[in-house]
Coordinates of C-alpha atoms in Angstrom, one line a residue:
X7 CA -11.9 1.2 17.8
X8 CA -9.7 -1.7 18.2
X9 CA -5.9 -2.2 17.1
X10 CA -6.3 -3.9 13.8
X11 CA -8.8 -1.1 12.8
X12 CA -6.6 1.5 14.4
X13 CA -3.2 -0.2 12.6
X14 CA -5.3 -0.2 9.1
X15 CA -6.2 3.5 9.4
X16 CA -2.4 4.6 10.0
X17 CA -1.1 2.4 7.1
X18 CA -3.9 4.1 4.4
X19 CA -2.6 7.5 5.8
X20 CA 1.0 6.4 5.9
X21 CA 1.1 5.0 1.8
X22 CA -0.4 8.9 1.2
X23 CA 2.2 10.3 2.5
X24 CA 4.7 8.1 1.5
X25 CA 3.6 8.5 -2.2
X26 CA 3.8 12.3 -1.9
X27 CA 7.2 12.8 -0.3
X28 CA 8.3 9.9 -3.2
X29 CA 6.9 12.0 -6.1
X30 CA 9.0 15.1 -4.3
X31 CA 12.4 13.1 -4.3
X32 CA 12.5 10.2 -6.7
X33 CA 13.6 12.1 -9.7
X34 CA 16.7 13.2 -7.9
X35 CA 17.2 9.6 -6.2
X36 CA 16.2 7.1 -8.9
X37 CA 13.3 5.0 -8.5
X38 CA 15.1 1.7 -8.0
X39 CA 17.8 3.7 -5.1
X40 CA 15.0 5.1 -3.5
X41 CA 13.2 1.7 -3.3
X42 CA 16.3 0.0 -1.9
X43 CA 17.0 2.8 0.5
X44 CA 13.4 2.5 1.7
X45 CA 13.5 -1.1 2.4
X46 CA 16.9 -0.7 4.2
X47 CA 16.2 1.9 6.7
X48 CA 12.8 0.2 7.3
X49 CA 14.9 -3.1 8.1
X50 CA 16.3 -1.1 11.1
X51 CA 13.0 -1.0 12.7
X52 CA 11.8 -4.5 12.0
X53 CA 15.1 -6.3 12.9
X54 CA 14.7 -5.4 15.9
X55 CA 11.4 -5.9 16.6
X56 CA 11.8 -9.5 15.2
X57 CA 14.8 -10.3 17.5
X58 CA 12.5 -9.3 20.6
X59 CA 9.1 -10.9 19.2
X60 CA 7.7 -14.4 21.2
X61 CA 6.8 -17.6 18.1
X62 CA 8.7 -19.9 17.0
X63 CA 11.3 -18.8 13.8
X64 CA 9.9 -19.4 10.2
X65 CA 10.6 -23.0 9.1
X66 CA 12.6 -23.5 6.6
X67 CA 10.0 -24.9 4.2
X68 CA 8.3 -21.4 4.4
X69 CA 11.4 -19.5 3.8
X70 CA 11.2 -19.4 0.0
X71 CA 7.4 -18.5 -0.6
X72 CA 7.8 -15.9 2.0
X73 CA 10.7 -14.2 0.5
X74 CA 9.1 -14.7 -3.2
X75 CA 6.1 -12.7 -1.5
X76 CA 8.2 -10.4 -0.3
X77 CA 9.6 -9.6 -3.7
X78 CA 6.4 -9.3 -5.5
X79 CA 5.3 -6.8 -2.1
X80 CA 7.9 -4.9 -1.3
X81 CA 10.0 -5.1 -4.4
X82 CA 7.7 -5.2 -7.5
X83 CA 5.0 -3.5 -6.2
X84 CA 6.8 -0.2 -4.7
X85 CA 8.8 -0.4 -8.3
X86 CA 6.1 0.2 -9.8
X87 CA 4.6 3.0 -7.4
X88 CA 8.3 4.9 -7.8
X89 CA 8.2 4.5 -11.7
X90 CA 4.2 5.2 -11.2
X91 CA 4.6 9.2 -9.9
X92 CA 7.8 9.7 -12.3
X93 CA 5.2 10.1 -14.8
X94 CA 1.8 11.1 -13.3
X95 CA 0.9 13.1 -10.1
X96 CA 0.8 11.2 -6.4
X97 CA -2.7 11.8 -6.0
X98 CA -4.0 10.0 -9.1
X99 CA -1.6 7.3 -8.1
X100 CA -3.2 6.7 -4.8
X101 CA -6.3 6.8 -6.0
X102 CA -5.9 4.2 -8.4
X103 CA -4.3 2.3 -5.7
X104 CA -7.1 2.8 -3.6
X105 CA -8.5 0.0 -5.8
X106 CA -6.9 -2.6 -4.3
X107 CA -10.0 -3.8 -1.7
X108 CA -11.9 -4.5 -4.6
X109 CA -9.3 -6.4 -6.8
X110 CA -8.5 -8.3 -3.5
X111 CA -12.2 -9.4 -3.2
X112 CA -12.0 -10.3 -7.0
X113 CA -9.0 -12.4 -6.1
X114 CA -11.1 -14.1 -3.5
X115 CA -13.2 -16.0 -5.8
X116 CA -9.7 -17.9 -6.5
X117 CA -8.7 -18.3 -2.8
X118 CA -11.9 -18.4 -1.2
X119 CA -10.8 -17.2 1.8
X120 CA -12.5 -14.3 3.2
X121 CA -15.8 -13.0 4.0
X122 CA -17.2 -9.5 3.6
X123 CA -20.6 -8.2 4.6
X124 CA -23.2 -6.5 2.3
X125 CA -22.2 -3.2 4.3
X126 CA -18.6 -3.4 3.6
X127 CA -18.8 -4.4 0.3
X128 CA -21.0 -1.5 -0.5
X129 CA -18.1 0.6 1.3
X130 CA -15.5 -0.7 -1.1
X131 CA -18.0 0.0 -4.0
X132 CA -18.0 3.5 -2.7
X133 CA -14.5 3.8 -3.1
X134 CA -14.1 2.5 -6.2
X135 CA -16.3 4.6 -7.6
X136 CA -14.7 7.8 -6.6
X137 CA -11.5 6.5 -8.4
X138 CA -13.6 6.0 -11.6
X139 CA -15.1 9.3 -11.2
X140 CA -11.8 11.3 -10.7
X141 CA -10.1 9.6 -13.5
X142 CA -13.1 9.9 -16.3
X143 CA -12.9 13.7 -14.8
X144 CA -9.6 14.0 -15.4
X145 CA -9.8 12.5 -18.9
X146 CA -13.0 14.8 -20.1
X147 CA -10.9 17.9 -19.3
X148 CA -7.8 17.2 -21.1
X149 CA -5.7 17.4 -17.6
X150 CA -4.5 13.3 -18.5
X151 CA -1.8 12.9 -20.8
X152 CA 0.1 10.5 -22.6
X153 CA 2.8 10.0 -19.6
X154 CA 0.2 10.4 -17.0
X155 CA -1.6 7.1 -18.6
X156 CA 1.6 5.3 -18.1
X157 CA 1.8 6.3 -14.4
X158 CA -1.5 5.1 -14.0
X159 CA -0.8 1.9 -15.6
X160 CA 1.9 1.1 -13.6
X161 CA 0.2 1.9 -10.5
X162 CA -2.7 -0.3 -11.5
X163 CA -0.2 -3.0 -11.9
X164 CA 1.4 -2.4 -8.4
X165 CA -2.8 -2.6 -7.5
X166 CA -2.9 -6.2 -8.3
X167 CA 0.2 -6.9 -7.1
X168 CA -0.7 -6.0 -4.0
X169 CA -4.2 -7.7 -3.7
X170 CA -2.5 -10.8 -5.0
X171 CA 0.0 -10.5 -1.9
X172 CA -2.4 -9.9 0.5
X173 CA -4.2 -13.1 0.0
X174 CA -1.2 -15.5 -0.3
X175 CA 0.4 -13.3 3.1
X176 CA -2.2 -14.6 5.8
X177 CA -1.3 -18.2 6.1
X178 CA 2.3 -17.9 6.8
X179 CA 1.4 -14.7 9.2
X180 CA -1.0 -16.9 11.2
X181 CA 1.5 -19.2 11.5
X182 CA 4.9 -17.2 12.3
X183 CA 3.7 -13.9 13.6
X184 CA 4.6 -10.5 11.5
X185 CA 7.5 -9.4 12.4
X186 CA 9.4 -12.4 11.7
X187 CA 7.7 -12.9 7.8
X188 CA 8.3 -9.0 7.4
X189 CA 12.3 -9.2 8.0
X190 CA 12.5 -12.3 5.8
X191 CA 10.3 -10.7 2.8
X192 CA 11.7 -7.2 2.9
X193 CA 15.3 -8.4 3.2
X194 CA 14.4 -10.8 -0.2
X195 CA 12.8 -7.6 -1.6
X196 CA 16.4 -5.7 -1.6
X197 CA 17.6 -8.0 -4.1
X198 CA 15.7 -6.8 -7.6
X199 CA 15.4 -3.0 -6.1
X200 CA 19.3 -3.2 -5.9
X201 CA 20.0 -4.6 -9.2
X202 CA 17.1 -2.2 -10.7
X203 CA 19.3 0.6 -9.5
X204 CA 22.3 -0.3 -10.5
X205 CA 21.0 -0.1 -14.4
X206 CA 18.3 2.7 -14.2
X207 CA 20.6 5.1 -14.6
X208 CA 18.1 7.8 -13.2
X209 CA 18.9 10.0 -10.0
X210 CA 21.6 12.3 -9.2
X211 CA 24.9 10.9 -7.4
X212 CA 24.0 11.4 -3.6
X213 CA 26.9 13.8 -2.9
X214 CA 24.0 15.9 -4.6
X215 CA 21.0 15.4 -3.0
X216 CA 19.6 18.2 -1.4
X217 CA 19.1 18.4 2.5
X218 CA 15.1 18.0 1.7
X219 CA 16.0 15.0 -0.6
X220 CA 18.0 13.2 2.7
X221 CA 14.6 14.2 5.2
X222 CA 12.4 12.7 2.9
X223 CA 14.2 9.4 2.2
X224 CA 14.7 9.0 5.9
X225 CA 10.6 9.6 6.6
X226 CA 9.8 6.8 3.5
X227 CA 12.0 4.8 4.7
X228 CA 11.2 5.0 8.4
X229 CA 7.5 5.6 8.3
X230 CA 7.2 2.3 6.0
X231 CA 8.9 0.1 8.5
X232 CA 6.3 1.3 11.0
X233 CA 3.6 1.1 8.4
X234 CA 4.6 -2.3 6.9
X235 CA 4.4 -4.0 10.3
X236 CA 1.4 -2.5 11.6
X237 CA 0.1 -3.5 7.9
X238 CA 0.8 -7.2 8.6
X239 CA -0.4 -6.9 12.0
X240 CA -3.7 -6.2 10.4
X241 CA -3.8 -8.6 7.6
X242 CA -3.1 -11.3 10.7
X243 CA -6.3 -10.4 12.4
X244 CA -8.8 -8.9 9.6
X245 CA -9.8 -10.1 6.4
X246 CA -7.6 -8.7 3.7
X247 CA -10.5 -7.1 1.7
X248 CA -11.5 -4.9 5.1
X249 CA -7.9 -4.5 5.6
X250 CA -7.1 -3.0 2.0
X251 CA -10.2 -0.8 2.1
X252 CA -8.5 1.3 4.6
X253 CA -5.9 2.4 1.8
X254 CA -8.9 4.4 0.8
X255 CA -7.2 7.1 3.2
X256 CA -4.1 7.3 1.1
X257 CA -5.8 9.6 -1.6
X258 CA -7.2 11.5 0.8
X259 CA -4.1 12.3 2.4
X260 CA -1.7 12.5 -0.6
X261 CA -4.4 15.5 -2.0
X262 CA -4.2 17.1 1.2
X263 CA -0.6 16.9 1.2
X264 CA 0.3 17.8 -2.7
X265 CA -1.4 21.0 -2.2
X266 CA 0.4 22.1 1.0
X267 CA 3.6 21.0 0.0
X268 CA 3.4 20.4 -4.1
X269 CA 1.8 23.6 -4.9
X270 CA -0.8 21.2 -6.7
X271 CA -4.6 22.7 -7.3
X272 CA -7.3 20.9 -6.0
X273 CA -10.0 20.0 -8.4
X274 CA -13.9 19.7 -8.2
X275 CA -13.8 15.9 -9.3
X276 CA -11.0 15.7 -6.9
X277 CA -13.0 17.0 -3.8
X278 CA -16.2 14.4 -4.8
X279 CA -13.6 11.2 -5.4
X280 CA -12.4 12.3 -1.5
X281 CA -16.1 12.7 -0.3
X282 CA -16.7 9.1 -1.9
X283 CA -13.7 7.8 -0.5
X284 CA -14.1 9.0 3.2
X285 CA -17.5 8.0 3.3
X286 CA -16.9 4.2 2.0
X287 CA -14.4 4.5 5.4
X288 CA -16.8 5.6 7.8
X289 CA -19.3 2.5 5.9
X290 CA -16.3 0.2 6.9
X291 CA -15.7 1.0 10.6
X292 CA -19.3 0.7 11.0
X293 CA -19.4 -2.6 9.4
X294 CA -16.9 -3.4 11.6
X295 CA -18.8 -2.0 15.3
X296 CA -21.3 -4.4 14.3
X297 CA -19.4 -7.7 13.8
X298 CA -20.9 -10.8 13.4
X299 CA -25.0 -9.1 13.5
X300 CA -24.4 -8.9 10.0
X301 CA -24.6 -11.8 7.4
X302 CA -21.4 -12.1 5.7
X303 CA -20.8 -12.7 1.7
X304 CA -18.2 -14.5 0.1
X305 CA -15.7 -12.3 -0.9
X306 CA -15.9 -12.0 -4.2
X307 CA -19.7 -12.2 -4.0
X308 CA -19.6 -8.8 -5.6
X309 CA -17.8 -9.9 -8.9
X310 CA -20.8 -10.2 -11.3

């Protein structure tokens, strides 16, 4: 398995975790604070790593859309994530998240872009349908209320937010390399998350945080500046719809990782959305092994 593959398989893991550890600690924090802290202890990692990295600097000219991408992805989108599991459990979040491959391809009948084949377009299918199948599950048994409807609003916003910024990321990746465009659109991204926590007014003071509060900022914060670049890395290389199709894993893992943790009880529909989920992966990397054999489909061939 190569490195894009490999780097889109540890970023759909790392958003699970990420998601789970948030719904544990943004109550106390605030979800505007604990978006801000993210971003600036992922900065620590990606400074760096942009200092070090070969390519020529951003040009000036692609400052502005880069940093206004960088708002919409790492601002407005993880806004709405942290406001997303104030109000409805990390796995349904994820899930609906997991939606983003097939919104991306849907944005690709507007950029035109990318290319999927039949095989990985049936994968994303796949996955899609054990988000439906969860939720309509969920619904049937009375288990989704009022508040849990506005969490998964706000993470199907975040969705199309992020297909949106996958599609207009690619060009200006191509042409400055990832760690440099990550610095500039992360660092622009600090800007609304700071002001959003200045007037939330949600979160305890941090004098009060607990000890398992700190730990848990520190590993979203950390693990997201690792997952962020190695996301970019892959957007760089892949199409975005096979890139996004890995985020499939973040439901998987943010399950797994509310019941040890969370105390949460996994659920039949739960358990058949995962099967769906893993299985629309394994379609993917197999897709992928046989490259260019297959013929490829527009991508958003599979938009009716």
């Amino acid at each position: 398995m190569n490195g894009p593959l490999l780097a889109s398989i540890f970023t759909g893991l790392q958003v699970g975790a990420s998601l789970v550890a948030t719904e544990a600690a943004v109550a106390e924090v605030g979800a505007g604070r604990l978006g801000f802290l993210r971003y600036a202890i992922a900065l620590l990692i990606l400074v760096p790593v942009a200092f070090l990295s070969s390519g020529r600097p951003v040009p000036r000219r692609d400052m502005l859309p880069v940093a206004l991408i960088g708002i919409g992805q790492f601002g407005v989108l993880v806004a709405l994530l942290n406001v997303a599991v104030l109000h409805t459990a990390s796995p349904r979040v994820a899930l609906v998240f997991a939606t983003l491959p097939i919104v991306t391809l849907a944005l690709g009948l507007r950029f035109a872009a990318g290319r999927v084949s039949p095989l990985e377009l049936a994968s994303i299918v796949m996955s899609v349908i054990g988000v439906v199948f969860l939720l309509a599950g969920e619904a049937l048994t009375g288990r989704m209320l009022a508040s849990d409807w506005i969490g998964v609003g706000c993470a199907a916003l975040a969705t199309l937010t992020g297909a949106l910024c996958s599609h207009l990321y690619r060009p200006y990746l191509q042409r400055c390399g990832v760690a440099k465009v990550s610095v500039i659109a992360m660092l622009a991204s600090l800007v609304p998350l700071g002001v959003m926590a200045l007037v939330e007014g949600q979160g305890l003071p941090m004098a009060d945080w607990s000890r398992q509060t700190l730990v848990l900022v520190g590993f979203v914060g950390l693990s997201s500046g690792v997952g962020f670049l190695l996301w970019l890395y892959a957007l760089s290389r892949l199409q975005a719809a096979v890139v996004t199709a890995f985020l499939g894993l973040s439901p998987v893992t943010a399950v797994i990782l509310s019941v040890l943790f969370l105390g949460a009880s996994p659920t039949l529909t739960l358990a058949v959305a995962m099967v769906l989920v893993v299985g629309s992966l394994a379609a993917t990397a197999f897709a992928q092994r046989r490259g260019r054999k297959m013929p490829p489909l527009p991508a958003g061939g599979g938009g009716g």
